[in-house]
Coordinates of C-alpha atoms in Angstrom, one line a residue:
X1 CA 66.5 -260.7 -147.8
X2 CA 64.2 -262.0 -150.4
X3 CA 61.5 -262.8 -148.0
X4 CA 61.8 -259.3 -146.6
X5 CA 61.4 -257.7 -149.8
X6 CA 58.5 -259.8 -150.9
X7 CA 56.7 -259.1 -147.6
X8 CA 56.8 -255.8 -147.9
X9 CA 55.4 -256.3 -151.1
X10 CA 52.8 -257.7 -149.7
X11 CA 52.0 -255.6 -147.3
X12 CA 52.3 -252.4 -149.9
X13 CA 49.7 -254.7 -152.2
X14 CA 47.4 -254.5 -148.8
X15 CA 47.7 -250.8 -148.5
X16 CA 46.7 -250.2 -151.9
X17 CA 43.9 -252.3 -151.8
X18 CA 42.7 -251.2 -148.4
X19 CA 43.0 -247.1 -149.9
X20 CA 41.7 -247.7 -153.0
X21 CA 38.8 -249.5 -151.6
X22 CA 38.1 -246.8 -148.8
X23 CA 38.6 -244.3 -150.8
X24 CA 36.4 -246.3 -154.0
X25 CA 33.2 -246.9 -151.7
X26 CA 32.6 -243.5 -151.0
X27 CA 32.6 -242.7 -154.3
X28 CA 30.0 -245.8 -155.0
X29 CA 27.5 -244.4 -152.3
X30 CA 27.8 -240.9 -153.9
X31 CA 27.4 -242.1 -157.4
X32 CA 25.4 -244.8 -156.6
X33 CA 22.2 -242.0 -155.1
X34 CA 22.8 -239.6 -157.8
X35 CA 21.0 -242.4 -160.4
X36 CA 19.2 -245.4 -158.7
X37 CA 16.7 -243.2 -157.5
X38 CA 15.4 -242.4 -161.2
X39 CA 13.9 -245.7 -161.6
X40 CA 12.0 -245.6 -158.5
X41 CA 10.3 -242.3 -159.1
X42 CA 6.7 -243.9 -160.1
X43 CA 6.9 -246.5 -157.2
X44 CA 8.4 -243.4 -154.5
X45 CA 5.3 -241.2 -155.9
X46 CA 2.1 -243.7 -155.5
X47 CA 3.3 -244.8 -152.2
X48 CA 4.0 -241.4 -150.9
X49 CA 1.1 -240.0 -152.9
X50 CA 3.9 -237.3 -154.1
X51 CA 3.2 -235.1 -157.3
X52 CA 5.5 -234.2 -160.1
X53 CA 7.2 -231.4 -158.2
X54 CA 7.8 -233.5 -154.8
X55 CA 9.6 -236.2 -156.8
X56 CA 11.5 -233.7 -159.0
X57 CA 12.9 -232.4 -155.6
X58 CA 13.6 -236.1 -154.3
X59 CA 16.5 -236.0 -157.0
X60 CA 17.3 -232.5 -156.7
X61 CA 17.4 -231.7 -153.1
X62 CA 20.4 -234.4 -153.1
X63 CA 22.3 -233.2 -155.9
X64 CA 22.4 -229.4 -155.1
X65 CA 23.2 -230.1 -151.6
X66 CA 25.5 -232.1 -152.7
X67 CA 27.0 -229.8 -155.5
X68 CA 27.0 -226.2 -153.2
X69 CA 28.5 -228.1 -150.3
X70 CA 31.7 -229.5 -152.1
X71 CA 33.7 -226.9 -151.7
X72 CA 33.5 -226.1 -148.0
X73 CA 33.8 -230.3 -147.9
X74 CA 36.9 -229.5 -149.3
X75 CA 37.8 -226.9 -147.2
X76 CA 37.1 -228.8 -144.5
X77 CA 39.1 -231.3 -145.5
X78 CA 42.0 -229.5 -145.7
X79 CA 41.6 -227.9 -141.7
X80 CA 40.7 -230.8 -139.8
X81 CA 42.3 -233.5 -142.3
X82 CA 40.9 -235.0 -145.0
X83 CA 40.6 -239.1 -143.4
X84 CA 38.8 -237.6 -140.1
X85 CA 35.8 -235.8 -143.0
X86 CA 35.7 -239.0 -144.7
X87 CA 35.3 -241.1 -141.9
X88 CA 32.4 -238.0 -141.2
X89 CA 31.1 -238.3 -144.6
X90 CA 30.5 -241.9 -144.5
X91 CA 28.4 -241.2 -140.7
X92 CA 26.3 -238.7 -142.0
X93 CA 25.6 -240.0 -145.3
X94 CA 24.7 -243.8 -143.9
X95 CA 22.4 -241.7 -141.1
X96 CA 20.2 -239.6 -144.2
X97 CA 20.2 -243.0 -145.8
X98 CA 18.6 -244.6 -143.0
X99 CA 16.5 -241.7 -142.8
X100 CA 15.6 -241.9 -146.4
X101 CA 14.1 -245.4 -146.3
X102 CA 12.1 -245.1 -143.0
X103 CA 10.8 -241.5 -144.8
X104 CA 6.6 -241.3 -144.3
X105 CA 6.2 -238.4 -146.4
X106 CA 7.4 -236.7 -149.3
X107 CA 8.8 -233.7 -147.2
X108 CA 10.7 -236.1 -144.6
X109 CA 12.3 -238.1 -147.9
X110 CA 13.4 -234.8 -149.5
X111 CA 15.2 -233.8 -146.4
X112 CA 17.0 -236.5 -145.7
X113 CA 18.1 -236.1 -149.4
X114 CA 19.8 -233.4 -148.1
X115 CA 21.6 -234.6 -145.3
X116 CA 22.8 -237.5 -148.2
X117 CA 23.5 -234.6 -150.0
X118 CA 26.2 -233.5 -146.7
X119 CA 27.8 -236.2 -146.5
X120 CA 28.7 -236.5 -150.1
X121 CA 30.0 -233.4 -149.9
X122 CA 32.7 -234.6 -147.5
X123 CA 33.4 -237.9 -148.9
X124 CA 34.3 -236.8 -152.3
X125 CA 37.2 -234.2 -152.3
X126 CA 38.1 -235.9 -149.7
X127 CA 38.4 -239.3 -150.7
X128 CA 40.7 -237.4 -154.0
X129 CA 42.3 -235.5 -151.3
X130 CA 43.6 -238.9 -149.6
X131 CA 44.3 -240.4 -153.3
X132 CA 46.3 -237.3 -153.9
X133 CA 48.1 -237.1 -150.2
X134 CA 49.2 -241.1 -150.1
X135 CA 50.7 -241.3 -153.8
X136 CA 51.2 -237.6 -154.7
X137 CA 54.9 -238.8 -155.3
X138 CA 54.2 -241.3 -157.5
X139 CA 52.8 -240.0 -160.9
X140 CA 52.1 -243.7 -162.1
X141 CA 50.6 -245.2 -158.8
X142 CA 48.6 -241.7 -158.6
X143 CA 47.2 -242.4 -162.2
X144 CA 45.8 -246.3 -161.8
X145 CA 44.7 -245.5 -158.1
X146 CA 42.9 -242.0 -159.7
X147 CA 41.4 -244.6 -162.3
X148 CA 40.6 -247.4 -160.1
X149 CA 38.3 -245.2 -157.7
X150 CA 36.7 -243.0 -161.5
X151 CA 36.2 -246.9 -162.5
X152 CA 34.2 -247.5 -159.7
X153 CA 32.0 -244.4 -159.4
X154 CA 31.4 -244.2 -163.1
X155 CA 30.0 -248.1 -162.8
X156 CA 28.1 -247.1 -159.5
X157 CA 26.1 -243.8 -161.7
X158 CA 25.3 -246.3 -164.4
X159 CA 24.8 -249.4 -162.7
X160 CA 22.2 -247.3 -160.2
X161 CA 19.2 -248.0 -162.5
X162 CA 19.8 -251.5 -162.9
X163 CA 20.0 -251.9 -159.3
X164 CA 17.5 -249.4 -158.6
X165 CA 14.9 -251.6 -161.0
X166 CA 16.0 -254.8 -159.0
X167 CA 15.3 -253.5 -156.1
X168 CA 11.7 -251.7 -156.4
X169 CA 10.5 -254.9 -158.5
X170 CA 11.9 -257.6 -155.7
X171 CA 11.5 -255.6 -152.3
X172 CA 10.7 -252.1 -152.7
X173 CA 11.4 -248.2 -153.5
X174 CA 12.7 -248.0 -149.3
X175 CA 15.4 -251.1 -150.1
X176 CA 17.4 -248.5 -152.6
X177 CA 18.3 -246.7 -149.7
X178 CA 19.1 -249.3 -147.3
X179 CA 21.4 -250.6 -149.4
X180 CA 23.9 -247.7 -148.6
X181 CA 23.9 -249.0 -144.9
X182 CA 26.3 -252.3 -145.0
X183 CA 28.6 -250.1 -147.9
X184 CA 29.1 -247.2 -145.4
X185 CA 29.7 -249.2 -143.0
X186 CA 32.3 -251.4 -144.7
X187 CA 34.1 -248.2 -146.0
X188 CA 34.3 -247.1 -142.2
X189 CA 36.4 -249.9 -141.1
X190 CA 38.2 -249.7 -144.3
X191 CA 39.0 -246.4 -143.6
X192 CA 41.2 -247.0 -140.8
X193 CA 44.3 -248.0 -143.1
X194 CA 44.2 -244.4 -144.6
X195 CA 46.8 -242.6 -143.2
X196 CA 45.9 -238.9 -142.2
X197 CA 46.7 -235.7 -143.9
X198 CA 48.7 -232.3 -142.5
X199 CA 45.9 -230.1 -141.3
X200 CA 45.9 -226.5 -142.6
X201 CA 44.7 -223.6 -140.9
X202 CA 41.8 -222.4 -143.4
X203 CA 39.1 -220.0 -142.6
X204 CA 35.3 -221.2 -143.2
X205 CA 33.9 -218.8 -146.0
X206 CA 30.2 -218.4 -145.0
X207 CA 29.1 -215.8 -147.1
X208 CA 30.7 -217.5 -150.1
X209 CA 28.7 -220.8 -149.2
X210 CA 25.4 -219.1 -148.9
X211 CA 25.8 -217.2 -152.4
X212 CA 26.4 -220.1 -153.9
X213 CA 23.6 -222.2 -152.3
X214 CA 21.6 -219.2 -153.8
X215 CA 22.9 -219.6 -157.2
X216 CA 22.4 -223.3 -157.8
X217 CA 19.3 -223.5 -156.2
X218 CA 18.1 -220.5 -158.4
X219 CA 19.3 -221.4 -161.5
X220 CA 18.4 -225.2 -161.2
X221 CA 15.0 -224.0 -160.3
X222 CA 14.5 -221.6 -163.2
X223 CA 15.7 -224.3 -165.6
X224 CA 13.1 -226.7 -164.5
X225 CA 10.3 -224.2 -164.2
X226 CA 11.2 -222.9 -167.3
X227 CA 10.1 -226.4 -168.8
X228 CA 6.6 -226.7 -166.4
X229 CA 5.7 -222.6 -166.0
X230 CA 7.4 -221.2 -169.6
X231 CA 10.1 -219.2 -169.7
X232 CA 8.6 -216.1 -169.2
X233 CA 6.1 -216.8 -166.4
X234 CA 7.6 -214.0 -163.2
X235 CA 8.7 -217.2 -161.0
X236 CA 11.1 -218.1 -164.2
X237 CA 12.6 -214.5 -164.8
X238 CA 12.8 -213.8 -161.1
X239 CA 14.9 -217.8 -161.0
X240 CA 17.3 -216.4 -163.4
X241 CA 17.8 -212.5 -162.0
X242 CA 18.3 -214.0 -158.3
X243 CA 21.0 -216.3 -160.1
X244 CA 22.9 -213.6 -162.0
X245 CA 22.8 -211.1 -158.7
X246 CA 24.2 -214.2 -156.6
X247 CA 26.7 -215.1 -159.3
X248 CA 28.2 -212.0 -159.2
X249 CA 28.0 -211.4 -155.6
X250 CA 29.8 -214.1 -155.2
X251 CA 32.8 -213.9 -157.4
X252 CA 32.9 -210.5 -155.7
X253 CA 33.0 -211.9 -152.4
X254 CA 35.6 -214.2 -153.4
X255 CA 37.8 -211.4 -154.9
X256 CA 37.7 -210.1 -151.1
X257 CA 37.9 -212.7 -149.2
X258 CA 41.7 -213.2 -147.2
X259 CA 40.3 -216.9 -147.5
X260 CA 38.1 -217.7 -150.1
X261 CA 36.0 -221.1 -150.4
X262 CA 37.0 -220.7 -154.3
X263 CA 40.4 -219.4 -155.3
X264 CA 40.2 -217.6 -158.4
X265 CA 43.6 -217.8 -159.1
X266 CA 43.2 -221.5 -159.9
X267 CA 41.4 -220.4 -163.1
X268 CA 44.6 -218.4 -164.1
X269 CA 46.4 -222.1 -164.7
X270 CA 45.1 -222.9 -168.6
X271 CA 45.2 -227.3 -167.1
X272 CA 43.1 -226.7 -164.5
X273 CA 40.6 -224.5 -166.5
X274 CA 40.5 -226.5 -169.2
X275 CA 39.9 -229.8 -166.5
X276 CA 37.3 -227.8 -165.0
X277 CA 35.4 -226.9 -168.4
X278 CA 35.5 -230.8 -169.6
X279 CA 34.2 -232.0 -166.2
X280 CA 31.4 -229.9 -166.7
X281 CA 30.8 -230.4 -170.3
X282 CA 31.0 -234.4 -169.3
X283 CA 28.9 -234.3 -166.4
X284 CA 25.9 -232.2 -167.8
X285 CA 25.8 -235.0 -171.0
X286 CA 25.9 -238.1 -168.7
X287 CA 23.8 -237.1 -166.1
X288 CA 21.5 -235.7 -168.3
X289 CA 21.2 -238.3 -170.7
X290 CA 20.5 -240.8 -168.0
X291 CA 17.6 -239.1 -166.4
X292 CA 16.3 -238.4 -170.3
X293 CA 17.0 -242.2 -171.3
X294 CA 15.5 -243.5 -167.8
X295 CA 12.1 -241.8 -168.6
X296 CA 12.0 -242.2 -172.6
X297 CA 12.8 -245.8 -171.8
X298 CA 9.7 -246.0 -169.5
X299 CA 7.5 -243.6 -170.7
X300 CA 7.6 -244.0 -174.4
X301 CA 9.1 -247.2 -175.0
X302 CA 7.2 -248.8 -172.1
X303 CA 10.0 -250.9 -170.4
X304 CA 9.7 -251.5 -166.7
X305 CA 12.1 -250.8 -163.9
X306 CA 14.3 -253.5 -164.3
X307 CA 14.0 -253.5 -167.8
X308 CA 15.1 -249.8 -168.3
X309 CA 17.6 -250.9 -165.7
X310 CA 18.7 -253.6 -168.0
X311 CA 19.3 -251.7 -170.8
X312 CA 22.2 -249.6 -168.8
X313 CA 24.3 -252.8 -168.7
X314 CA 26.0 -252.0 -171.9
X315 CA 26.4 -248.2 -170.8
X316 CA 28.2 -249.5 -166.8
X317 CA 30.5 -251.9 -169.0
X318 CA 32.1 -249.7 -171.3
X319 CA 32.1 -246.8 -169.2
X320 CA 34.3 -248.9 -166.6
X321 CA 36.8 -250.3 -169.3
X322 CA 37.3 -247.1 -170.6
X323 CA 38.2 -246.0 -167.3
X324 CA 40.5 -248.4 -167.1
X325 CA 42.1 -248.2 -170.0
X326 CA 42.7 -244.8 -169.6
X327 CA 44.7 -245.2 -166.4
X328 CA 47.5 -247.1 -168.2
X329 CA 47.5 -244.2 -170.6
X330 CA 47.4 -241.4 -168.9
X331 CA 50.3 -243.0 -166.4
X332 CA 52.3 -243.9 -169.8
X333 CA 51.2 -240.7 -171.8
X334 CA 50.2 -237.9 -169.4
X335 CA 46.6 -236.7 -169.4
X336 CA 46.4 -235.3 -173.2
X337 CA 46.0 -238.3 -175.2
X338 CA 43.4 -240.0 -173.2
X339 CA 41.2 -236.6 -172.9
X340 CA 41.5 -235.8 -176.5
X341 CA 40.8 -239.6 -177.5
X342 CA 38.0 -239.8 -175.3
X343 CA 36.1 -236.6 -175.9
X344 CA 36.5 -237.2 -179.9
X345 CA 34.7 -240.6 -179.1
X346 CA 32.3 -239.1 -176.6
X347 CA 31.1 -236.7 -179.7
X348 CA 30.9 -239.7 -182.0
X349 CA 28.5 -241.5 -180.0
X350 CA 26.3 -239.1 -179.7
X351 CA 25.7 -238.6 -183.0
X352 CA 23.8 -241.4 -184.2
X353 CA 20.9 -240.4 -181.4
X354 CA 20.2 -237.6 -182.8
X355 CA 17.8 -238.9 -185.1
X356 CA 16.3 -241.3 -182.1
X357 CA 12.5 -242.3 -182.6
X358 CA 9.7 -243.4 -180.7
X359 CA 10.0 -246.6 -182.0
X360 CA 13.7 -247.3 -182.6
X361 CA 14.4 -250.7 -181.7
X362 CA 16.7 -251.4 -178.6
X363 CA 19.3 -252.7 -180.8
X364 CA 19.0 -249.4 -183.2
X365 CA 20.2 -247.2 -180.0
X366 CA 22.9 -249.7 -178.5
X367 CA 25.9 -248.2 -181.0
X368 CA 25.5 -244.9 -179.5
X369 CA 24.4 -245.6 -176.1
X370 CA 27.9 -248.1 -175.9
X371 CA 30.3 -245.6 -177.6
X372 CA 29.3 -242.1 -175.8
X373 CA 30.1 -243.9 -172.3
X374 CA 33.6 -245.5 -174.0
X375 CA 34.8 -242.0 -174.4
X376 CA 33.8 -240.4 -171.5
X377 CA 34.9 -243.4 -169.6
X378 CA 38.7 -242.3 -171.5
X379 CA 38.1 -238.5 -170.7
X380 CA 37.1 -238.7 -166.6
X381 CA 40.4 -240.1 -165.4
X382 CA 42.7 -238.0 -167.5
X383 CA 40.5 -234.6 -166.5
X384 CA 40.9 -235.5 -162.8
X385 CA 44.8 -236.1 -163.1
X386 CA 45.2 -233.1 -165.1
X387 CA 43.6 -231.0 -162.4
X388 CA 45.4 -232.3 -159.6
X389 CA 48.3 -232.2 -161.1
X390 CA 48.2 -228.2 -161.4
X391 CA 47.9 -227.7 -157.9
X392 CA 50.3 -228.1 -154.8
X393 CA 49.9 -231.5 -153.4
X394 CA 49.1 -229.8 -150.2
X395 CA 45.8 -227.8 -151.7
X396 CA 44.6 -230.7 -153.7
X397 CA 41.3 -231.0 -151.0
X398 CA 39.9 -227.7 -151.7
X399 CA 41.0 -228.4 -155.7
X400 CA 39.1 -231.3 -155.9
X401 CA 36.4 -229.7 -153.9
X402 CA 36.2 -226.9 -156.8
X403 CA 36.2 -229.9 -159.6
X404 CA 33.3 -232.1 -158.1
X405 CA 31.9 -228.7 -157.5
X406 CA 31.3 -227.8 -160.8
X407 CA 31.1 -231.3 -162.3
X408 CA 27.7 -232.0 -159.9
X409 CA 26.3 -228.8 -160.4
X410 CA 26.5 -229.7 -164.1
X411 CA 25.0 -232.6 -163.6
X412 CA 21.8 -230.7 -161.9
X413 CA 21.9 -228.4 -164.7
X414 CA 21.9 -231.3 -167.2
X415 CA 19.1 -232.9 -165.3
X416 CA 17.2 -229.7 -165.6
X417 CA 17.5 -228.9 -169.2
X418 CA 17.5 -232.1 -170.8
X419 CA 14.6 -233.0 -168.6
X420 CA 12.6 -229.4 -169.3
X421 CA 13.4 -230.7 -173.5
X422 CA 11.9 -234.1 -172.7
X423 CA 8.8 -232.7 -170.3
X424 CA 7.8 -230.0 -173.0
X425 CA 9.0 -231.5 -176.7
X426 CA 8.5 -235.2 -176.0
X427 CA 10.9 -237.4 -178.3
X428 CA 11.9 -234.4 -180.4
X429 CA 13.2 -233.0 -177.2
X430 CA 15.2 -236.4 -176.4
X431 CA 16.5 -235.7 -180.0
X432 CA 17.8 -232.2 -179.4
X433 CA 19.0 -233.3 -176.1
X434 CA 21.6 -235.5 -177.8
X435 CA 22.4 -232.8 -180.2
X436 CA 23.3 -230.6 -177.2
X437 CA 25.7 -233.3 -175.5
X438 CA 27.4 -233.8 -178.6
X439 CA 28.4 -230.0 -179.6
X440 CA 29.1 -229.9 -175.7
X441 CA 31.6 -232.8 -176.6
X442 CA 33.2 -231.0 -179.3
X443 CA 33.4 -227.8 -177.4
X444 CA 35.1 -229.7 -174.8
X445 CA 38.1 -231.3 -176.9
X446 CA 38.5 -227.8 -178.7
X447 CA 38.9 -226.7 -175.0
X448 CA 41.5 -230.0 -174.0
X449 CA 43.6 -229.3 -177.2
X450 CA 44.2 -225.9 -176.3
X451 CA 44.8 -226.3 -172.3
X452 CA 46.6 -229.1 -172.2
X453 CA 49.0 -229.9 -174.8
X454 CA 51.8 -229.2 -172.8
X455 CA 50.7 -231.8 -170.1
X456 CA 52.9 -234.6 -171.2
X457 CA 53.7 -237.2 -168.9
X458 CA 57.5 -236.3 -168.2
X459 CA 56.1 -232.7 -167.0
X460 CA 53.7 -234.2 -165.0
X461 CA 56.0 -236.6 -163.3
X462 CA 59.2 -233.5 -163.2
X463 CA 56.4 -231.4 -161.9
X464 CA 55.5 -234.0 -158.8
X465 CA 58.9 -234.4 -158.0
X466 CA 59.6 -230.9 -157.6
X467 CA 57.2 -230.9 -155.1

């Protein structure tokens, strides 16, 4: 009887593993593109013979793809199931990164950032949705496996540029993509241990899609021209009215629709609102700050690749302990004491930058640039089981479609504005930058408080069981 129980043991350590690692890679690939790319942006452009604007699209045509296309991965997700996207995801991302490295010209390189962008799009809420699916009755194994695969992304974003500088200097700009090739297809055969989700008969919504394609893409590309052209050149002002028209055609459109890509009604729950507000407030900061500390690294501070990639060591360390760490807590203490904890230390951090130089000394930035990522590292996990625990297990797909939704369109809007503050102001712009990201910070945990007090752990767990 005892060697019956252990080997199932055994075999339920296996199935973790083998989900948590599926599920975990996916996450690296997406993470992974979204920042080793920014130390390869010199190398891309003299080989390419690509100006300013090509390369700023080379980061941006992946992450708006990537950020309008989430919640129709979701939905998708949630109609044909969310393992058979995955396993879809992984195809078509592993295909654009192929594509990607064998690109000849700037043009070919920025489409097949696209087709990354796809596939990201269906390996994300999907990979959450199978998280949420396989231990949705289990609060505590939901919280460390939730925190195992924010762990992993979270290193992937930060250990990018440090692979992305080993990389160029050693074999070259092309070798950053081909990397993705032996991951993908590791998480394919990984994938087969994931069992399958119920399908649910959902209804595609175009016209949501392509208003929203329409807003991001406007309102990223007013932000950045706003920093090149001025904020009142005509290309700016007409950005910004296209966006506002879009925005509110779309929330009208969703109003309508019998089947709406984003259900309004989720906002009417004060967790997932409040969830959704920190993982934008978190994502803007962090991606934003690493494109901004990637160039002022390079540009002012004259490190190379690998050295700028270097200095992110400290950043991918603590960012993946804290993640940690938070998983124990949030499965002990529900999702409030973690989020609180970590967005107070997130707007701590950020602080002591403020005042950055030109010539600050590595070791004069390493306090902040250590104890920023600790507390967002705390925040992420807690913000993500929060959310999903607002929803019905059986909508969690197109839930964590809406999340990574607005966390990567964030993180394109944080690219944008930090970077405009950096192209146009220099170092005074860095400064301001990490003014921003802090009161963003403090905004967020006045939002946390107020959302989700309530959100202990024995109402999450009560709440999971009544499901």
């Amino acid at each position: 009887m005892a060697t019956m129980t252990r080997s199932r043991a055994v075999r339920a350590h296996a199935s973790f593993a083998a989900v948590i690692t599926a599920t975990s890679l996916g996450f690296v690939l997406v993470q992974l593109d979204v920042s080793i790319v920014n130390v390869a942006l010199a190398t891309i452009g003299r080989d390419l013979r690509a100006n300013v604007a090509a390369l700023q699209w080379v980061v941006d045509a992946y992450t708006l793809s990537f950020a309008a296309l989430l919640l129709t991965g979701g939905a998708i997700g949630d109609r044909i199931g969310a393992r058979r996207a995955f396993v879809a995801g992984f195809i078509v991302f592993v295909l654009g990164s192929i594509a990607c490295g064998l690109a000849p010209l700037p043009a070919i390189l920025i489409a097949a950032r696209v087709v990354q962008g796809i596939g990201a799009a269906l390996l994300i809420p999907c990979s959450l949705a199978l998280i949420n699916h396989t231990y949705g009755d289990e609060p505590g194994v939901r919280a460390k496996a939730i925190a195992l695969w924010t762990a992993s992304g979270s290193i992937a974003l930060a250990a990018g540029p440090i692979a992305g500088g080993t990389l160029v200097e050693s074999v070259g700009w092309r070798s950053i993509f081909f990397v993705n090739v032996p991951l993908g297809v590791i998480g394919l055969w990984l994938a087969r241990a994931v069992h399958e989700t119920p399908t649910h008969k959902t209804t595609l919504d175009l016209p949501g899609q392509a208003l929203a394609i329409a807003f991001l893409a406007s309102l990223t590309g007013a932000v950045i021209g706003g920093g090149s052209l001025g904020w009142a050149s005509p290309l700016v002002v007409v950005g910004f009215v296209v966006a506002v028209a879009s925005c509110a055609g779309f929330i009208a459109v969703e109003l309508r629709s019998p089947a709406p890509m984003l259900p309004l009604e989720f906002f009417r729950r004060a967790p997932f609102s409040a969830s959704a507000l920190v993982g934008f407030a978190i994502n803007f900061s962090v991606y934003g700050e690493i494109f901004v500390l990637s160039l002022f690294w390079q540009r002012v501070q004259n490190y190379s690749p690998l050295e700028a990639g270097l200095a992110f060591l400290p950043f991918c360390v603590f960012l993946g302990v804290a993640n940690l760490l938070a998983g124990s807590l949030t499965a002990a203490r529900g999702p409030w004491p973690a989020m609180i904890a970590g967005l107070a230390i997130g707007a701590v951090g950020f602080a002591p930058l403020i005042p950055v130089g030109a010539h600050w000394s590595y070791l004069a930035m390493l306090p902040g640039t250590v104890i920023f990522p600790f507390g967002i590292g705390m925040a992420v996990p807690a913000m993500t089981t929060a959310l999903l625990a607002s929803v019905d297990k059986q909508r969690s797909g197109i839930a964590s479609g809406v999340l990574n939704a607005v966390r990567q369109s964030a993180g394109a809007l944080g690219v944008a504005l930090l970077g405009s503050l950096f192209a146009v102001h220099g170092v005074t712009g860095v400064r301001i930058g990490f003014g921003v990201s802090a009161m963003l910070a403090l905004l967020a945990l006045a939002v946390a408080a107020a959302g989700l007090r309530g959100l202990s752990a024995t109402k999450t767990k009560a709440k999971t069981a009544t499901r």
